[in-house]
Coordinates of C-alpha atoms in Angstrom, one line a residue:
M359 CA 0.0 0.1 0.6
E360 CA 1.1 3.5 -0.8
T361 CA 1.9 6.1 1.6
T362 CA 0.2 9.1 0.4
T363 CA -0.6 12.4 0.9
P364 CA -2.6 14.6 -1.1
I365 CA -0.9 17.4 -2.8
T366 CA -2.7 20.9 -3.8
C367 CA -1.3 22.3 -7.0
S368 CA 14.6 3.8 -33.3
D369 CA 15.0 1.6 -35.4
S370 CA 16.1 2.7 -38.7
Y371 CA 19.7 3.7 -39.8
D372 CA 21.7 2.5 -42.9
H373 CA 23.0 -0.7 -42.2
Q374 CA 26.1 0.0 -44.7
N375 CA 28.4 1.9 -42.7
T376 CA 29.5 0.0 -39.0
Q377 CA 26.9 0.2 -36.3
E378 CA 27.9 1.3 -32.7
S379 CA 25.5 1.5 -29.9
C380 CA 24.6 5.1 -29.0
I381 CA 24.3 6.1 -25.4
R382 CA 20.5 7.1 -26.1
G383 CA 20.0 3.4 -27.1
H384 CA 19.8 3.4 -30.6
I385 CA 22.0 2.3 -33.2
I386 CA 24.3 4.6 -35.1
A387 CA 26.1 4.6 -37.9
C388 CA 30.4 5.0 -37.9
S389 CA 31.4 6.6 -41.4
G390 CA 33.8 4.0 -43.0
G391 CA 31.8 1.1 -43.3
A392 CA 32.3 -2.4 -41.9
D393 CA 36.1 -2.6 -42.7
H394 CA 35.9 -0.3 -39.4
K395 CA 38.5 1.9 -41.2
D396 CA 37.4 5.0 -38.1
K397 CA 39.0 3.7 -35.6
G398 CA 41.5 6.6 -35.7
G399 CA 38.6 8.7 -35.0
E400 CA 37.4 6.4 -32.4
R401 CA 41.0 7.0 -30.4
G402 CA 40.8 10.3 -31.0
L403 CA 37.5 11.0 -29.2
R404 CA 39.0 8.2 -26.4
K405 CA 41.9 10.4 -25.4
K406 CA 39.8 14.1 -25.5
V407 CA 37.4 12.3 -23.2
K408 CA 39.7 10.9 -21.1
R409 CA 42.0 14.1 -20.8
F410 CA 37.9 15.5 -19.6
F411 CA 37.6 13.4 -17.2
H412 CA 41.1 12.9 -15.8
S413 CA 41.2 17.3 -15.5
K414 CA 37.7 17.0 -13.4
A415 CA 39.3 13.6 -11.2
S416 CA 42.6 15.8 -10.5
S417 CA 40.6 18.5 -9.5
N418 CA 38.6 16.5 -6.6
S419 CA 39.6 16.3 -3.2
S420 CA 39.2 13.2 -2.6
G421 CA 42.4 12.3 -4.5
V422 CA 39.9 9.7 -6.4
N423 CA 41.0 9.3 -9.6
S424 CA 38.0 9.3 -11.6
S425 CA 39.2 9.2 -15.3
S426 CA 39.0 5.6 -15.8
V427 CA 35.8 4.4 -14.1
A428 CA 33.7 7.4 -15.9
M429 CA 35.7 6.3 -19.2
A430 CA 34.5 2.5 -18.5
S431 CA 30.9 3.6 -18.7
F432 CA 31.7 6.5 -21.6
E433 CA 33.2 3.9 -23.7
T434 CA 30.3 1.1 -23.2
S435 CA 27.9 3.1 -24.5
Y436 CA 29.1 6.1 -27.1
R437 CA 31.6 6.4 -29.8
G438 CA 32.2 9.4 -32.5
K439 CA 33.0 13.0 -32.1
L440 CA 31.2 16.2 -30.9
T441 CA 33.0 19.6 -32.0
S442 CA 31.5 22.0 -29.2
W443 CA 28.8 25.4 -29.9
P444 CA 29.9 28.7 -29.2
S445 CA 28.3 29.5 -25.6
V446 CA 26.5 32.6 -25.2
V447 CA 25.1 33.9 -21.8
I448 CA 21.0 34.1 -21.7
P449 CA 20.3 37.6 -20.0
A450 CA 17.7 36.0 -17.1
A451 CA 13.8 37.7 -18.5
P452 CA 11.7 38.8 -15.7
A453 CA 8.4 36.8 -14.9
A454 CA 6.6 39.5 -16.6
A455 CA 7.6 38.5 -20.2
C456 CA 5.3 36.2 -19.9
G457 CA 2.7 38.4 -20.3
G458 CA 2.0 37.7 -15.9
S459 CA 0.9 34.1 -17.1
N460 CA 1.6 31.3 -14.2
K461 CA 3.3 28.8 -16.3
R462 CA 6.1 28.6 -17.4
A463 CA 8.6 26.1 -19.5
L464 CA 12.2 25.1 -21.3
L465 CA 12.3 22.8 -23.6
C466 CA 15.6 21.5 -24.7
G467 CA 16.3 19.2 -27.5
V468 CA 20.1 18.6 -28.5
T469 CA 20.6 16.8 -31.7
Y470 CA 25.0 16.8 -31.6
S471 CA 23.8 18.1 -35.2
H472 CA 27.9 19.5 -35.6
E473 CA 28.7 16.0 -36.0
H474 CA 26.0 14.2 -38.0
R475 CA 27.8 10.7 -37.7
Y476 CA 26.7 10.9 -33.7
K477 CA 23.4 12.8 -34.9
L478 CA 19.9 11.8 -32.3
K479 CA 17.2 12.1 -35.3
G480 CA 14.6 11.9 -32.2
T481 CA 15.0 15.0 -30.5
A482 CA 13.7 17.6 -33.0
N483 CA 10.1 15.7 -32.2
D484 CA 10.0 15.3 -28.8
V485 CA 10.3 19.0 -28.7
S486 CA 7.9 19.7 -30.9
N487 CA 5.4 17.1 -29.5
M488 CA 6.0 18.3 -25.6
K489 CA 5.2 22.0 -26.9
N490 CA 2.0 20.9 -28.5
L491 CA 1.1 19.2 -25.5
L492 CA 1.5 22.1 -23.0
T493 CA -0.1 24.4 -25.3
N494 CA -2.9 22.1 -26.4
I495 CA -3.6 20.4 -23.2
F496 CA -2.3 22.6 -20.3
G497 CA -2.6 26.2 -22.0
Y498 CA 0.6 26.9 -21.6
P499 CA 1.3 30.6 -23.7
A500 CA 3.7 30.3 -26.1
E501 CA 5.5 33.0 -25.4
C502 CA 6.1 31.0 -22.2
I503 CA 8.0 28.2 -23.6
R504 CA 11.4 28.5 -23.9
I505 CA 13.3 26.3 -26.6
L506 CA 16.7 25.4 -26.8
S507 CA 17.3 23.4 -30.0
E508 CA 20.1 23.4 -32.9
D509 CA 17.6 24.6 -35.7
D510 CA 18.8 27.7 -36.1
P511 CA 22.7 27.6 -35.7
F512 CA 22.8 32.1 -36.1
A513 CA 20.5 32.1 -32.8
Q514 CA 23.8 31.3 -30.2
D515 CA 21.4 32.3 -27.6
L516 CA 18.5 29.5 -28.4
I517 CA 21.6 26.6 -28.6
P518 CA 21.6 24.0 -25.7
T519 CA 25.6 24.6 -25.2
K520 CA 25.9 24.5 -21.5
K521 CA 26.3 28.0 -20.1
N522 CA 22.8 28.4 -22.4
I523 CA 20.8 25.7 -20.5
E524 CA 22.0 27.0 -17.2
N525 CA 21.3 30.0 -17.7
S526 CA 18.1 29.2 -18.9
L527 CA 17.6 26.9 -15.8
K528 CA 17.7 29.9 -13.5
W529 CA 14.7 32.4 -16.0
L530 CA 13.0 28.8 -15.4
V531 CA 12.4 29.6 -11.4
E532 CA 13.5 33.1 -11.2
G533 CA 10.9 35.0 -9.4
C534 CA 8.7 31.7 -9.0
K535 CA 5.6 32.2 -6.4
W536 CA 2.7 30.9 -5.5
G537 CA 0.4 29.6 -8.4
D538 CA 3.1 28.6 -10.3
S539 CA 2.9 25.8 -12.6
L540 CA 6.7 25.0 -13.9
V541 CA 8.1 23.0 -16.7
F542 CA 11.7 21.3 -17.7
Y543 CA 11.8 19.2 -20.7
F544 CA 15.5 17.5 -22.0
S545 CA 15.8 15.0 -24.8
G546 CA 18.9 14.2 -25.7
H547 CA 21.9 12.0 -24.1
G548 CA 22.5 11.3 -20.6
L549 CA 25.8 10.2 -18.8
R550 CA 26.7 9.0 -15.0
Q551 CA 29.8 9.5 -13.4
P552 CA 31.6 8.4 -10.2
D553 CA 29.7 10.6 -6.8
F554 CA 32.6 11.4 -4.6
Q555 CA 30.2 14.2 -2.6
N556 CA 28.7 10.1 -0.8
D557 CA 24.9 12.0 -1.8
E558 CA 23.9 9.4 -4.0
I559 CA 23.1 5.6 -2.9
D560 CA 24.3 4.2 -5.6
G561 CA 27.8 5.9 -6.0
Y562 CA 27.1 7.8 -9.6
D563 CA 25.9 11.2 -10.0
E564 CA 23.9 11.2 -13.2
T565 CA 24.6 13.8 -16.2
I566 CA 22.5 15.4 -19.4
C567 CA 25.3 16.3 -22.3
P568 CA 25.0 19.7 -23.9
V569 CA 26.1 19.7 -27.3
D570 CA 29.5 20.9 -26.4
F571 CA 29.4 18.7 -23.1
L572 CA 33.4 16.9 -24.2
K573 CA 35.0 20.8 -24.0
E574 CA 32.2 22.5 -21.3
G575 CA 31.2 18.9 -19.8
M576 CA 28.3 17.7 -18.1
I577 CA 25.1 19.1 -16.1
L578 CA 25.2 17.1 -13.2
D579 CA 22.2 16.0 -11.4
N580 CA 23.8 17.6 -8.0
D581 CA 23.8 20.9 -9.9
I582 CA 20.7 20.8 -11.6
N583 CA 18.7 20.1 -7.8
K584 CA 20.4 23.2 -6.7
T585 CA 19.3 25.4 -9.6
I586 CA 15.5 24.6 -10.4
V587 CA 14.5 22.6 -6.9
W588 CA 16.2 24.3 -4.2
P589 CA 13.9 27.9 -5.2
L590 CA 10.4 26.3 -5.5
K591 CA 8.2 28.1 -2.9
A592 CA 5.5 26.9 -1.2
G593 CA 2.9 27.0 -3.8
V594 CA 5.1 26.4 -6.8
R595 CA 5.0 23.2 -8.8
L596 CA 7.7 22.0 -11.3
H597 CA 7.6 19.3 -13.7
A598 CA 10.8 17.6 -15.4
I599 CA 10.3 15.4 -18.4
V600 CA 14.1 13.8 -19.4
D601 CA 14.2 11.7 -21.9
A602 CA 18.6 10.1 -21.7
C603 CA 19.8 7.4 -20.6
H604 CA 21.0 6.9 -16.9
S605 CA 18.3 10.1 -15.7
G606 CA 16.3 8.1 -13.3
T607 CA 17.0 10.4 -10.1
I608 CA 18.3 13.3 -12.4
L609 CA 17.1 15.3 -10.1
D610 CA 18.2 13.7 -7.2
L611 CA 14.4 14.5 -5.1
E612 CA 14.1 12.5 -2.2
H613 CA 11.8 9.7 -3.3
V614 CA 11.3 7.5 -5.7
Y615 CA 8.2 5.6 -6.4
N616 CA 7.9 1.9 -6.9
R617 CA 4.7 1.0 -9.6
K618 CA 4.7 -2.6 -8.8
Q619 CA 5.1 -2.2 -5.6
R620 CA 3.4 0.9 -5.7
T621 CA 4.9 2.7 -3.1
W622 CA 7.4 4.9 -2.1
I623 CA 11.4 4.6 -1.6
N624 CA 13.9 6.7 0.4
N625 CA 16.4 8.2 -1.8
L626 CA 17.7 10.4 0.5
P627 CA 21.6 11.0 -0.2
P628 CA 23.6 9.4 2.1
S629 CA 25.7 12.4 3.3
G630 CA 22.6 14.5 4.4
A631 CA 23.5 17.1 1.9
R632 CA 20.2 19.1 0.9
K633 CA 18.1 17.9 -2.0
S634 CA 14.6 19.8 -0.5
T635 CA 12.3 22.6 -2.3
S636 CA 11.4 25.8 -0.3
G637 CA 8.3 24.5 0.2
G638 CA 7.3 23.4 -3.2
L639 CA 6.9 20.6 -5.2
A640 CA 9.1 18.9 -7.6
I641 CA 8.0 16.1 -9.7
S642 CA 9.9 14.1 -12.0
I643 CA 8.9 11.7 -14.9
S644 CA 12.5 10.2 -16.9
A645 CA 12.7 7.8 -19.5
C646 CA 14.7 4.9 -17.3
E647 CA 16.4 3.9 -14.4
D648 CA 19.6 5.2 -13.3
D649 CA 21.8 2.5 -15.0
K650 CA 19.4 1.8 -18.1
M651 CA 19.5 3.1 -21.6
A652 CA 16.3 5.6 -23.4
A653 CA 15.8 5.1 -26.9
D654 CA 15.3 6.5 -29.6
T655 CA 12.1 4.5 -32.1
T656 CA 10.0 4.4 -35.2
V657 CA 8.2 1.9 -33.7
F658 CA 5.5 4.5 -33.5
T659 CA 4.9 6.1 -37.1
K660 CA 7.5 3.8 -39.0
K661 CA 9.5 6.6 -40.5
I662 CA 9.4 9.6 -37.9
M663 CA 12.0 9.2 -35.2
N664 CA 10.8 10.0 -31.7
G665 CA 11.8 9.0 -27.9
A666 CA 10.2 6.3 -26.9
M667 CA 8.6 7.9 -23.5
T668 CA 7.9 11.3 -25.1
Y669 CA 6.3 10.1 -27.5
I670 CA 4.0 7.4 -25.1
L671 CA 3.6 9.9 -22.2
T672 CA 2.3 12.5 -24.8
E673 CA -0.1 10.5 -26.7
T674 CA -1.5 8.7 -23.5
V675 CA -2.1 12.4 -21.8
K676 CA -3.4 13.8 -25.4
E677 CA -5.7 10.3 -25.5
N678 CA -7.0 10.9 -21.8
P679 CA -6.3 14.3 -20.3
Q680 CA -7.7 13.4 -16.7
I681 CA -5.3 10.4 -15.9
T682 CA -3.9 10.1 -12.6
Y683 CA -0.5 9.8 -12.3
G684 CA -0.6 6.4 -11.7
D685 CA -2.4 5.4 -14.5
L686 CA 0.1 7.2 -16.4
L687 CA 2.8 5.1 -15.2
D688 CA 0.4 1.4 -15.8
T689 CA -0.8 3.0 -19.3
M690 CA 3.1 3.7 -20.5
A691 CA 4.0 0.4 -19.0
N692 CA 1.5 -1.4 -20.3
H693 CA 2.4 0.2 -23.9
I694 CA 6.1 -0.8 -23.4
E695 CA 5.9 -4.1 -22.5
N696 CA 3.4 -4.7 -25.8
I697 CA 6.0 -2.9 -27.7
N698 CA 9.1 -5.2 -26.3
S699 CA 6.8 -8.9 -26.4
E700 CA 6.2 -7.6 -30.0
R701 CA 9.4 -7.5 -30.7
W702 CA 11.0 -10.4 -28.3
I703 CA 8.5 -13.1 -30.1
K704 CA 10.8 -12.6 -33.1
S705 CA 13.7 -15.4 -33.9
R706 CA 17.1 -16.0 -31.9
I707 CA 18.8 -13.7 -33.9
I708 CA 16.7 -10.6 -34.2
R709 CA 16.5 -11.4 -29.9
K710 CA 19.8 -10.5 -29.8
V711 CA 20.1 -7.7 -32.8
L712 CA 17.4 -6.1 -30.8
R713 CA 18.1 -6.8 -27.1
H714 CA 19.7 -3.6 -26.8
K715 CA 16.7 -1.7 -27.9
T716 CA 14.4 -2.8 -25.5
I717 CA 12.2 0.0 -24.1
Q718 CA 12.7 0.9 -20.6
E719 CA 9.8 2.0 -18.3
P720 CA 9.5 6.1 -16.8
M721 CA 10.7 6.3 -13.4
L722 CA 8.9 8.4 -11.0
S723 CA 10.4 10.8 -8.4
S724 CA 9.3 13.4 -6.2
S725 CA 9.9 15.7 -3.5
T726 CA 6.8 14.7 -1.6
K727 CA 5.4 11.7 -1.3
F728 CA 1.9 12.2 -2.7
A729 CA -0.9 9.8 -3.7
V730 CA 0.1 8.6 -7.0
Y731 CA -3.1 6.9 -8.0
D732 CA -6.0 9.4 -6.4
T733 CA -3.5 13.2 -7.7
K734 CA -4.5 13.9 -11.5
F735 CA -1.5 14.3 -13.7
I736 CA -1.3 18.4 -14.2
L737 CA 1.9 20.0 -16.0

C-alpha cells in the first residue's frame, strides 16, 4: 500500500555503415563501412574524453582518480566525436515577459548535429510533441515556452550549450511564486560519473549532455537540483521530464516511486546533503532508471524517429487529459511491455540484434510523497 499525502497543486539507420550502440540506446552509424576504418577517430574521442575526466578527477579533493571509472562507463555506450558550439549567456527574463502567466517551460532538444554521424534523430520531434502538449492540453502560452535547439545555428542564444542551458534553468525558476507551474524538458544524451560527495545511494552522479559537453563538461544532477529544486517556494509546482539515458534520479529528488509495489522508496543522500525544495513541489518523470538506457525509435510512426518515453507520454495524456499519475505510469508501462513483447517473439537472431533496443519503463520521483493514483497529472 502506498504512503499517501494529497497534494494541492529508433530502429532505421544505414546498415551499410558500421553500427555502434549510442548512449541514447539506438543504433548510430559510423562512417568507414564494415571494415572499421574509422578507428583513428574513435581513439581520438577516447583521448579527449579521458583528458576531460582526468582533469575533473585531478581537481577532486578526495584524491580518487575518476577518469578510468567514468571512461569505462562512457566507452560502453558512446563512440564518435562532437564539436562544440559557442556559449552565449542569456539574460534572465523577468516573469513579466510571460505576460503575467503563471506557467513557464524550458524545452531542450539536443541533436548534436555538428557531427552528423552521431546525431540524434528524434529530439527535435520530441520537443515539438512536448510543446504541443503544453500549449494544447495545459494552456501554456507560446511566449512562456523557451526552446533550446540546433534548428537555427545563427540563434546562438538558443543553442543548447552548457552555459545556455544553465542560464535558462535559472530563468525558469526566477521569481517563482505561489500558483506557478514550471516545466523542464530535456531530450538528448545522458551519462553517469562516479560520485565523490557521498550523496548518491548507487555511487554515481547522473548527468545530461549539452551539445558542447566534450569541451565544457556535462551538467550534473547535483547542479540541476540546486538550480531548479532549491528555489521552489510553497505553492510552486515543477515538473521535469527527461528523455535520456541514466536519467532516473536526474533531479536528485528525495523519493522514488516503485510502480509494481505501489510505494515510495527513500532516496535521501547518505551524506545528508540538502536536496529539498523551499516548500514547493518537484516531480520528475524520466525515461529509465539510473543504470538503464533510453531509446529513440520509429516503432510508433514507422518513418519518424521519436524518443520512446516522450511519444508514449504525450499521446497517453492527449487521449486522456484527466489521467492520474498512477494510471499514466501503468498505461505507459503496458504500451512498453507490448512493444517489447512484439520484438522478442521474433527469431533468436533478431532477439540478439534488438536486445539493446529494449524500451525501459519510465521512472517517477518527487520531493514529496503523494497519492499517485488519486492525483491528476497536471503540468
